[in-house]
Structures are given as C-alpha cells and as structure tokens.
C-alpha cells in the first residue's frame, strides 16, 4: 500500500498485477505497456520497469491467476506509444500476424525519415496506428496546423514507400477489431494464423 493525498491505495505495480489477474488480457496489456513505456525522447521516465513488475509478481505469490498475470507481463512492451498500438498488438497476436518490431527508425539518402509504430522487415511492410489526436489536437501537432501535419505525413509516407516499404495505416476502429485488422494486414501482404 502507498499513501496518495491522505488515502491508502495499492501501488502501481500491485495495481497492474491485480488488473492482469482480473481484467481482459487486452485491457491489462494497455495498462502494463503504459507503465513500462520508455520515452525515446527522454522527456519522462517510465512509471515502472520490467524488473519492478517481476519483483512484485514474485512477492505476490501465491497470486490468483498467476500464469495469466505472467502472460501479461511477458507480452507487455516498453516501446508501445499508445493504447491503440497496444490493442493492435494484442489483436495481431490473436489473428496470428507476424510479430512486429516497434518504433523502428527508418532512413533514406536524405537521412532520418521517422520511426514506424510497427515494422515487418522480412515482409517489407510498416504500419502506423494513428488516432485522430495526432492530426486534430494542438497538443500533439507541435505548433503545426492540421494541414501541415497531413502534408508532413504524406511526405514521410512517400519516403517510406520509396525504400521500398509498403505502408499501412489504421484508426482505433480497426485496431480494436480483430476481424478488421486481419483484413487490413492481409491486404498489406502479411500472413495470419502464426503462433506467437
């Protein structure tokens, strides 16, 4: 237990374990990914480390649903940048898409293009899971207009395609829907039915 604003609550690591034991796998992964997220730009430290969560798991034994909790911790990633990326990964596993690498930097003769949410090198494919905030919320636009964000994304995508890379994008409505995501990935040339 920890004290927050005069109230005793469970610690972050214990809360993640409890959610992993009781919530749906997807919801628990979103929480664990958020806690483990490593800001590549150094603006903030992760809320927890894998070692901290593993130690909390060991201390909590015997833990209800211990193997399920263990599965959530094993699946959680430090490079997932958003809940949309987390739910997309869970559905990729569900449909048996190849396991992607997250936030891989891409370069061309002009230099750094950017990091893609998902990369499948052996299939020559990258994907972006983009929510509306990236384009519409001023906080996420870095001082640019929505039109400039769209233009910048178009130029970035053109450079990725010239590598050559197939580029696929999807919104929340596709990432959260395993059937829709499967259709999107199959159209991009990725197989399904693989075991993670």
mmCIF file of N, CA, C and O in Angstrom, residues 33-112:
data_model
loop_
_atom_site.group_PDB
_atom_site.id
_atom_site.type_symbol
_atom_site.label_atom_id
_atom_site.label_comp_id
_atom_site.label_asym_id
_atom_site.label_seq_id
_atom_site.Cartn_x
_atom_site.Cartn_y
_atom_site.Cartn_z
ATOM 1 N N UNK A 33 1.738 -1.841 -20.712
ATOM 2 C CA UNK A 33 2.515 -1.095 -21.712
ATOM 3 C C UNK A 33 2.697 0.354 -21.286
ATOM 4 O O UNK A 33 3.784 0.927 -21.408
ATOM 5 N N UNK A 34 1.622 0.962 -20.789
ATOM 6 C CA UNK A 34 1.697 2.367 -20.368
ATOM 7 C C UNK A 34 2.703 2.535 -19.226
ATOM 8 O O UNK A 34 3.506 3.468 -19.229
ATOM 9 N N UNK A 35 2.662 1.628 -18.264
ATOM 10 C CA UNK A 35 3.581 1.728 -17.125
ATOM 11 C C UNK A 35 5.027 1.513 -17.542
ATOM 12 O O UNK A 35 5.939 2.169 -17.031
ATOM 13 N N UNK A 36 5.263 0.610 -18.495
ATOM 14 C CA UNK A 36 6.630 0.280 -18.913
ATOM 15 C C UNK A 36 7.176 1.207 -19.994
ATOM 16 O O UNK A 36 8.373 1.180 -20.276
ATOM 17 N N UNK A 37 6.310 2.029 -20.582
ATOM 18 C CA UNK A 37 6.706 2.846 -21.736
ATOM 19 C C UNK A 37 7.977 3.652 -21.472
ATOM 20 O O UNK A 37 8.075 4.383 -20.489
ATOM 21 N N UNK A 38 8.931 3.505 -22.377
ATOM 22 C CA UNK A 38 10.181 4.262 -22.320
ATOM 23 C C UNK A 38 10.092 5.390 -23.343
ATOM 24 O O UNK A 38 9.978 5.141 -24.548
ATOM 25 N N UNK A 39 10.101 6.607 -22.875
ATOM 26 C CA UNK A 39 10.045 7.777 -23.751
ATOM 27 C C UNK A 39 11.386 7.897 -24.461
ATOM 28 O O UNK A 39 12.406 8.225 -23.843
ATOM 29 N N UNK A 40 11.400 7.647 -25.753
ATOM 30 C CA UNK A 40 12.647 7.668 -26.527
ATOM 31 C C UNK A 40 13.257 9.060 -26.604
ATOM 32 O O UNK A 40 14.408 9.218 -26.958
ATOM 33 N N UNK A 41 12.468 10.081 -26.277
ATOM 34 C CA UNK A 41 12.959 11.447 -26.350
ATOM 35 C C UNK A 41 13.454 11.949 -24.994
ATOM 36 O O UNK A 41 13.872 13.090 -24.857
ATOM 37 N N UNK A 42 13.380 11.098 -23.982
ATOM 38 C CA UNK A 42 13.906 11.430 -22.665
ATOM 39 C C UNK A 42 13.113 12.458 -21.895
ATOM 40 O O UNK A 42 13.622 13.075 -20.968
ATOM 41 N N UNK A 43 11.848 12.661 -22.250
ATOM 42 C CA UNK A 43 11.048 13.672 -21.562
ATOM 43 C C UNK A 43 10.537 13.192 -20.218
ATOM 44 O O UNK A 43 10.269 13.994 -19.344
ATOM 45 N N UNK A 44 10.354 11.866 -20.087
ATOM 46 C CA UNK A 44 9.874 11.353 -18.811
ATOM 47 C C UNK A 44 10.332 9.911 -18.637
ATOM 48 O O UNK A 44 10.520 9.180 -19.609
ATOM 49 N N UNK A 45 10.524 9.533 -17.404
ATOM 50 C CA UNK A 45 10.949 8.176 -17.076
ATOM 51 C C UNK A 45 9.745 7.246 -17.092
ATOM 52 O O UNK A 45 8.612 7.678 -16.880
ATOM 53 N N UNK A 46 9.980 5.945 -17.312
ATOM 54 C CA UNK A 46 8.860 5.009 -17.228
ATOM 55 C C UNK A 46 8.286 4.996 -15.811
ATOM 56 O O UNK A 46 8.999 5.255 -14.843
ATOM 57 N N UNK A 47 7.000 4.690 -15.710
ATOM 58 C CA UNK A 47 6.366 4.612 -14.399
ATOM 59 C C UNK A 47 6.832 3.381 -13.629
ATOM 60 O O UNK A 47 6.803 3.360 -12.400
ATOM 61 N N UNK A 48 7.233 2.349 -14.365
ATOM 62 C CA UNK A 48 7.721 1.108 -13.751
ATOM 63 C C UNK A 48 8.712 0.469 -14.704
ATOM 64 O O UNK A 48 8.760 0.812 -15.886
ATOM 65 N N UNK A 49 9.501 -0.437 -14.189
ATOM 66 C CA UNK A 49 10.397 -1.221 -15.029
ATOM 67 C C UNK A 49 9.934 -2.672 -15.005
ATOM 68 O O UNK A 49 9.183 -3.086 -14.113
ATOM 69 N N UNK A 50 10.370 -3.424 -15.984
ATOM 70 C CA UNK A 50 10.030 -4.841 -16.022
ATOM 71 C C UNK A 50 10.516 -5.539 -14.751
ATOM 72 O O UNK A 50 9.820 -6.384 -14.184
ATOM 73 N N UNK A 51 11.692 -5.146 -14.264
ATOM 74 C CA UNK A 51 12.245 -5.755 -13.049
ATOM 75 C C UNK A 51 11.359 -5.472 -11.835
ATOM 76 O O UNK A 51 11.142 -6.354 -11.000
ATOM 77 N N UNK A 52 10.840 -4.256 -11.739
ATOM 78 C CA UNK A 52 9.952 -3.898 -10.625
ATOM 79 C C UNK A 52 8.673 -4.729 -10.686
ATOM 80 O O UNK A 52 8.202 -5.256 -9.671
ATOM 81 N N UNK A 53 8.099 -4.860 -11.878
ATOM 82 C CA UNK A 53 6.873 -5.645 -12.018
ATOM 83 C C UNK A 53 7.128 -7.130 -11.744
ATOM 84 O O UNK A 53 6.317 -7.799 -11.109
ATOM 85 N N UNK A 54 8.260 -7.628 -12.212
ATOM 86 C CA UNK A 54 8.606 -9.038 -11.965
ATOM 87 C C UNK A 54 8.797 -9.280 -10.465
ATOM 88 O O UNK A 54 8.352 -10.304 -9.932
ATOM 89 N N UNK A 55 9.457 -8.352 -9.794
ATOM 90 C CA UNK A 55 9.672 -8.497 -8.346
ATOM 91 C C UNK A 55 8.339 -8.451 -7.601
ATOM 92 O O UNK A 55 8.118 -9.218 -6.654
ATOM 93 N N UNK A 56 7.441 -7.576 -8.029
ATOM 94 C CA UNK A 56 6.116 -7.504 -7.405
ATOM 95 C C UNK A 56 5.354 -8.805 -7.630
ATOM 96 O O UNK A 56 4.651 -9.290 -6.740
ATOM 97 N N UNK A 57 5.503 -9.392 -8.812
ATOM 98 C CA UNK A 57 4.857 -10.667 -9.116
ATOM 99 C C UNK A 57 5.378 -11.761 -8.180
ATOM 100 O O UNK A 57 4.608 -12.535 -7.626
ATOM 101 N N UNK A 58 6.699 -11.791 -7.981
ATOM 102 C CA UNK A 58 7.305 -12.795 -7.084
ATOM 103 C C UNK A 58 6.809 -12.611 -5.646
ATOM 104 O O UNK A 58 6.479 -13.582 -4.973
ATOM 105 N N UNK A 59 6.754 -11.351 -5.191
ATOM 106 C CA UNK A 59 6.307 -11.072 -3.820
ATOM 107 C C UNK A 59 4.835 -11.428 -3.611
ATOM 108 O O UNK A 59 4.428 -11.755 -2.504
ATOM 109 N N UNK A 60 4.052 -11.347 -4.649
ATOM 110 C CA UNK A 60 2.616 -11.565 -4.531
ATOM 111 C C UNK A 60 2.229 -13.048 -4.526
ATOM 112 O O UNK A 60 1.071 -13.376 -4.297
ATOM 113 N N UNK A 61 3.184 -13.923 -4.776
ATOM 114 C CA UNK A 61 2.860 -15.356 -4.838
ATOM 115 C C UNK A 61 2.447 -15.851 -3.463
ATOM 116 O O UNK A 61 3.019 -15.424 -2.479
ATOM 117 N N UNK A 62 1.482 -16.737 -3.302
ATOM 118 C CA UNK A 62 0.687 -17.272 -4.408
ATOM 119 C C UNK A 62 -0.323 -16.227 -4.874
ATOM 120 O O UNK A 62 -1.065 -15.665 -4.074
ATOM 121 N N UNK A 63 -0.322 -15.981 -6.130
ATOM 122 C CA UNK A 63 -1.157 -14.941 -6.729
ATOM 123 C C UNK A 63 -2.277 -15.591 -7.529
ATOM 124 O O UNK A 63 -2.025 -16.498 -8.317
ATOM 125 N N UNK A 64 -3.482 -15.112 -7.301
ATOM 126 C CA UNK A 64 -4.605 -15.603 -8.092
ATOM 127 C C UNK A 64 -4.306 -15.345 -9.566
ATOM 128 O O UNK A 64 -3.821 -14.282 -9.929
ATOM 129 N N UNK A 65 -4.587 -16.326 -10.409
ATOM 130 C CA UNK A 65 -4.353 -16.212 -11.854
ATOM 131 C C UNK A 65 -2.893 -15.886 -12.164
ATOM 132 O O UNK A 65 -2.599 -15.075 -13.024
ATOM 133 N N UNK A 66 -1.980 -16.552 -11.445
ATOM 134 C CA UNK A 66 -0.560 -16.205 -11.600
ATOM 135 C C UNK A 66 -0.043 -16.432 -13.023
ATOM 136 O O UNK A 66 0.752 -15.651 -13.514
ATOM 137 N N UNK A 67 -0.487 -17.480 -13.722
ATOM 138 C CA UNK A 67 0.015 -17.711 -15.080
ATOM 139 C C UNK A 67 -0.551 -16.668 -16.049
ATOM 140 O O UNK A 67 0.146 -16.218 -16.966
ATOM 141 N N UNK A 68 -1.781 -16.263 -15.832
ATOM 142 C CA UNK A 68 -2.373 -15.212 -16.666
ATOM 143 C C UNK A 68 -1.641 -13.884 -16.446
ATOM 144 O O UNK A 68 -1.344 -13.152 -17.395
ATOM 145 N N UNK A 69 -1.363 -13.584 -15.199
ATOM 146 C CA UNK A 69 -0.626 -12.358 -14.875
ATOM 147 C C UNK A 69 0.762 -12.392 -15.497
ATOM 148 O O UNK A 69 1.229 -11.402 -16.053
ATOM 149 N N UNK A 70 1.388 -13.550 -15.424
ATOM 150 C CA UNK A 70 2.717 -13.731 -16.013
ATOM 151 C C UNK A 70 2.672 -13.493 -17.524
ATOM 152 O O UNK A 70 3.581 -12.893 -18.099
ATOM 153 N N UNK A 71 1.600 -13.970 -18.175
ATOM 154 C CA UNK A 71 1.461 -13.802 -19.623
ATOM 155 C C UNK A 71 1.349 -12.325 -20.000
ATOM 156 O O UNK A 71 1.919 -11.887 -21.001
ATOM 157 N N UNK A 72 0.622 -11.549 -19.197
ATOM 158 C CA UNK A 72 0.505 -10.106 -19.464
ATOM 159 C C UNK A 72 1.872 -9.442 -19.340
ATOM 160 O O UNK A 72 2.281 -8.661 -20.204
ATOM 161 N N UNK A 73 2.605 -9.757 -18.279
ATOM 162 C CA UNK A 73 3.931 -9.152 -18.089
ATOM 163 C C UNK A 73 4.880 -9.542 -19.216
ATOM 164 O O UNK A 73 5.681 -8.721 -19.674
ATOM 165 N N UNK A 74 4.799 -10.779 -19.667
ATOM 166 C CA UNK A 74 5.681 -11.230 -20.750
ATOM 167 C C UNK A 74 5.348 -10.537 -22.070
ATOM 168 O O UNK A 74 6.243 -10.273 -22.880
ATOM 169 N N UNK A 75 4.076 -10.247 -22.287
ATOM 170 C CA UNK A 75 3.645 -9.637 -23.546
ATOM 171 C C UNK A 75 3.877 -8.128 -23.572
ATOM 172 O O UNK A 75 4.071 -7.548 -24.637
ATOM 173 N N UNK A 76 3.877 -7.489 -22.418
ATOM 174 C CA UNK A 76 4.000 -6.030 -22.339
ATOM 175 C C UNK A 76 5.309 -5.550 -22.963
ATOM 176 O O UNK A 76 6.326 -6.238 -22.913
ATOM 177 N N UNK A 77 5.259 -4.364 -23.551
ATOM 178 C CA UNK A 77 6.400 -3.782 -24.269
ATOM 179 C C UNK A 77 6.741 -2.395 -23.727
ATOM 180 O O UNK A 77 5.858 -1.657 -23.315
ATOM 181 N N UNK A 78 7.997 -2.040 -23.825
ATOM 182 C CA UNK A 78 8.430 -0.697 -23.434
ATOM 183 C C UNK A 78 8.267 0.307 -24.571
ATOM 184 O O UNK A 78 8.303 1.508 -24.342
ATOM 185 N N UNK A 79 8.094 -0.171 -25.812
ATOM 186 C CA UNK A 79 8.082 0.723 -26.974
ATOM 187 C C UNK A 79 6.692 1.066 -27.494
ATOM 188 O O UNK A 79 6.573 1.780 -28.482
ATOM 189 N N UNK A 80 5.636 0.535 -26.882
ATOM 190 C CA UNK A 80 4.281 0.878 -27.325
ATOM 191 C C UNK A 80 3.986 2.321 -26.919
ATOM 192 O O UNK A 80 4.063 2.664 -25.750
ATOM 193 N N UNK A 81 3.645 3.138 -27.894
ATOM 194 C CA UNK A 81 3.457 4.579 -27.647
ATOM 195 C C UNK A 81 2.033 4.982 -27.306
ATOM 196 O O UNK A 81 1.805 6.125 -26.932
ATOM 197 N N UNK A 82 1.070 4.087 -27.490
ATOM 198 C CA UNK A 82 -0.323 4.490 -27.261
ATOM 199 C C UNK A 82 -1.178 3.265 -26.977
ATOM 200 O O UNK A 82 -0.811 2.139 -27.333
ATOM 201 N N UNK A 83 -2.348 3.480 -26.370
ATOM 202 C CA UNK A 83 -3.281 2.359 -26.197
ATOM 203 C C UNK A 83 -3.665 1.724 -27.530
ATOM 204 O O UNK A 83 -3.842 0.513 -27.611
ATOM 205 N N UNK A 84 -3.772 2.519 -28.592
ATOM 206 C CA UNK A 84 -4.105 1.973 -29.904
ATOM 207 C C UNK A 84 -3.035 0.990 -30.377
ATOM 208 O O UNK A 84 -3.349 -0.064 -30.939
ATOM 209 N N UNK A 85 -1.776 1.304 -30.145
ATOM 210 C CA UNK A 85 -0.707 0.372 -30.511
ATOM 211 C C UNK A 85 -0.793 -0.905 -29.674
ATOM 212 O O UNK A 85 -0.581 -2.007 -30.180
ATOM 213 N N UNK A 86 -1.123 -0.759 -28.393
ATOM 214 C CA UNK A 86 -1.226 -1.932 -27.519
ATOM 215 C C UNK A 86 -2.358 -2.846 -27.947
ATOM 216 O O UNK A 86 -2.166 -4.060 -28.076
ATOM 217 N N UNK A 87 -3.554 -2.288 -28.190
ATOM 218 C CA UNK A 87 -4.677 -3.146 -28.582
ATOM 219 C C UNK A 87 -4.434 -3.751 -29.956
ATOM 220 O O UNK A 87 -4.810 -4.907 -30.209
ATOM 221 N N UNK A 88 -3.773 -3.019 -30.831
ATOM 222 C CA UNK A 88 -3.443 -3.565 -32.151
ATOM 223 C C UNK A 88 -2.518 -4.775 -32.006
ATOM 224 O O UNK A 88 -2.710 -5.794 -32.679
ATOM 225 N N UNK A 89 -1.527 -4.683 -31.130
ATOM 226 C CA UNK A 89 -0.603 -5.806 -30.919
ATOM 227 C C UNK A 89 -1.327 -7.025 -30.366
ATOM 228 O O UNK A 89 -1.050 -8.157 -30.761
ATOM 229 N N UNK A 90 -2.231 -6.798 -29.419
ATOM 230 C CA UNK A 90 -2.990 -7.925 -28.863
ATOM 231 C C UNK A 90 -3.788 -8.597 -29.975
ATOM 232 O O UNK A 90 -3.806 -9.829 -30.084
ATOM 233 N N UNK A 91 -4.432 -7.808 -30.821
ATOM 234 C CA UNK A 91 -5.200 -8.396 -31.917
ATOM 235 C C UNK A 91 -4.306 -9.028 -32.977
ATOM 236 O O UNK A 91 -4.695 -10.020 -33.588
ATOM 237 N N UNK A 92 -3.102 -8.495 -33.186
ATOM 238 C CA UNK A 92 -2.161 -9.152 -34.096
ATOM 239 C C UNK A 92 -1.833 -10.557 -33.592
ATOM 240 O O UNK A 92 -1.767 -11.507 -34.371
ATOM 241 N N UNK A 93 -1.619 -10.673 -32.304
ATOM 242 C CA UNK A 93 -1.342 -11.984 -31.727
ATOM 243 C C UNK A 93 -2.556 -12.901 -31.880
ATOM 244 O O UNK A 93 -2.419 -14.074 -32.233
ATOM 245 N N UNK A 94 -3.735 -12.353 -31.635
ATOM 246 C CA UNK A 94 -4.967 -13.138 -31.731
ATOM 247 C C UNK A 94 -5.170 -13.709 -33.139
ATOM 248 O O UNK A 94 -5.543 -14.867 -33.292
ATOM 249 N N UNK A 95 -4.908 -12.904 -34.165
ATOM 250 C CA UNK A 95 -5.112 -13.366 -35.536
ATOM 251 C C UNK A 95 -3.897 -14.088 -36.101
ATOM 252 O O UNK A 95 -3.962 -14.637 -37.200
ATOM 253 N N UNK A 96 -2.791 -14.077 -35.359
ATOM 254 C CA UNK A 96 -1.594 -14.779 -35.803
ATOM 255 C C UNK A 96 -0.806 -14.051 -36.867
ATOM 256 O O UNK A 96 -0.145 -14.678 -37.703
ATOM 257 N N UNK A 97 -0.847 -12.723 -36.850
ATOM 258 C CA UNK A 97 0.005 -11.943 -37.753
ATOM 259 C C UNK A 97 1.451 -12.106 -37.298
ATOM 260 O O UNK A 97 1.707 -12.425 -36.135
ATOM 261 N N UNK A 98 2.414 -11.896 -38.188
ATOM 262 C CA UNK A 98 3.803 -11.954 -37.741
ATOM 263 C C UNK A 98 4.045 -10.918 -36.638
ATOM 264 O O UNK A 98 3.469 -9.833 -36.660
ATOM 265 N N UNK A 99 4.917 -11.253 -35.706
ATOM 266 C CA UNK A 99 5.225 -10.327 -34.620
ATOM 267 C C UNK A 99 6.018 -9.144 -35.178
ATOM 268 O O UNK A 99 7.061 -9.330 -35.797
ATOM 269 N N UNK A 100 5.517 -7.920 -34.972
ATOM 270 C CA UNK A 100 6.230 -6.751 -35.488
ATOM 271 C C UNK A 100 7.314 -6.279 -34.526
ATOM 272 O O UNK A 100 7.295 -6.598 -33.341
ATOM 273 N N UNK A 101 8.233 -5.494 -35.057
ATOM 274 C CA UNK A 101 9.146 -4.723 -34.207
ATOM 275 C C UNK A 101 8.511 -3.345 -34.047
ATOM 276 O O UNK A 101 7.890 -2.825 -34.967
ATOM 277 N N UNK A 102 8.683 -2.764 -32.874
ATOM 278 C CA UNK A 102 8.034 -1.490 -32.570
ATOM 279 C C UNK A 102 9.018 -0.337 -32.652
ATOM 280 O O UNK A 102 10.171 -0.447 -32.237
ATOM 281 N N UNK A 103 8.530 0.779 -33.169
ATOM 282 C CA UNK A 103 9.270 2.045 -33.200
ATOM 283 C C UNK A 103 10.653 1.904 -33.840
ATOM 284 O O UNK A 103 11.646 2.437 -33.349
ATOM 285 N N UNK A 104 10.721 1.213 -34.954
ATOM 286 C CA UNK A 104 11.988 1.043 -35.675
ATOM 287 C C UNK A 104 12.268 2.308 -36.476
ATOM 288 O O UNK A 104 11.402 2.779 -37.221
ATOM 289 N N UNK A 105 13.470 2.883 -36.346
ATOM 290 C CA UNK A 105 13.801 4.069 -37.152
ATOM 291 C C UNK A 105 14.090 3.668 -38.601
ATOM 292 O O UNK A 105 14.686 2.623 -38.856
ATOM 293 N N UNK A 106 13.664 4.504 -39.524
ATOM 294 C CA UNK A 106 13.887 4.271 -40.953
ATOM 295 C C UNK A 106 14.632 5.462 -41.539
ATOM 296 O O UNK A 106 14.381 6.607 -41.167
ATOM 297 N N UNK A 107 15.547 5.158 -42.470
ATOM 298 C CA UNK A 107 16.407 6.171 -43.080
ATOM 299 C C UNK A 107 16.422 5.995 -44.589
ATOM 300 O O UNK A 107 16.255 4.890 -45.098
ATOM 301 N N UNK A 108 16.661 7.082 -45.288
ATOM 302 C CA UNK A 108 16.922 7.026 -46.721
ATOM 303 C C UNK A 108 18.121 7.914 -47.016
ATOM 304 O O UNK A 108 18.822 8.347 -46.079
ATOM 305 N N UNK A 109 18.385 8.202 -48.282
ATOM 306 C CA UNK A 109 19.561 9.006 -48.637
ATOM 307 C C UNK A 109 19.493 10.422 -48.083
ATOM 308 O O UNK A 109 20.520 11.089 -47.955
ATOM 309 N N UNK A 110 18.308 10.881 -47.719
ATOM 310 C CA UNK A 110 18.163 12.216 -47.124
ATOM 311 C C UNK A 110 18.346 12.200 -45.614
ATOM 312 O O UNK A 110 18.377 13.244 -44.975
ATOM 313 N N UNK A 111 18.425 10.999 -45.028
ATOM 314 C CA UNK A 111 18.595 10.890 -43.583
ATOM 315 C C UNK A 111 17.406 10.228 -42.917
ATOM 316 O O UNK A 111 16.726 9.384 -43.493
ATOM 317 N N UNK A 112 17.152 10.648 -41.696
ATOM 318 C CA UNK A 112 16.113 10.048 -40.861
ATOM 319 C C UNK A 112 14.731 10.369 -41.408
ATOM 320 O O UNK A 112 14.395 11.524 -41.639
#
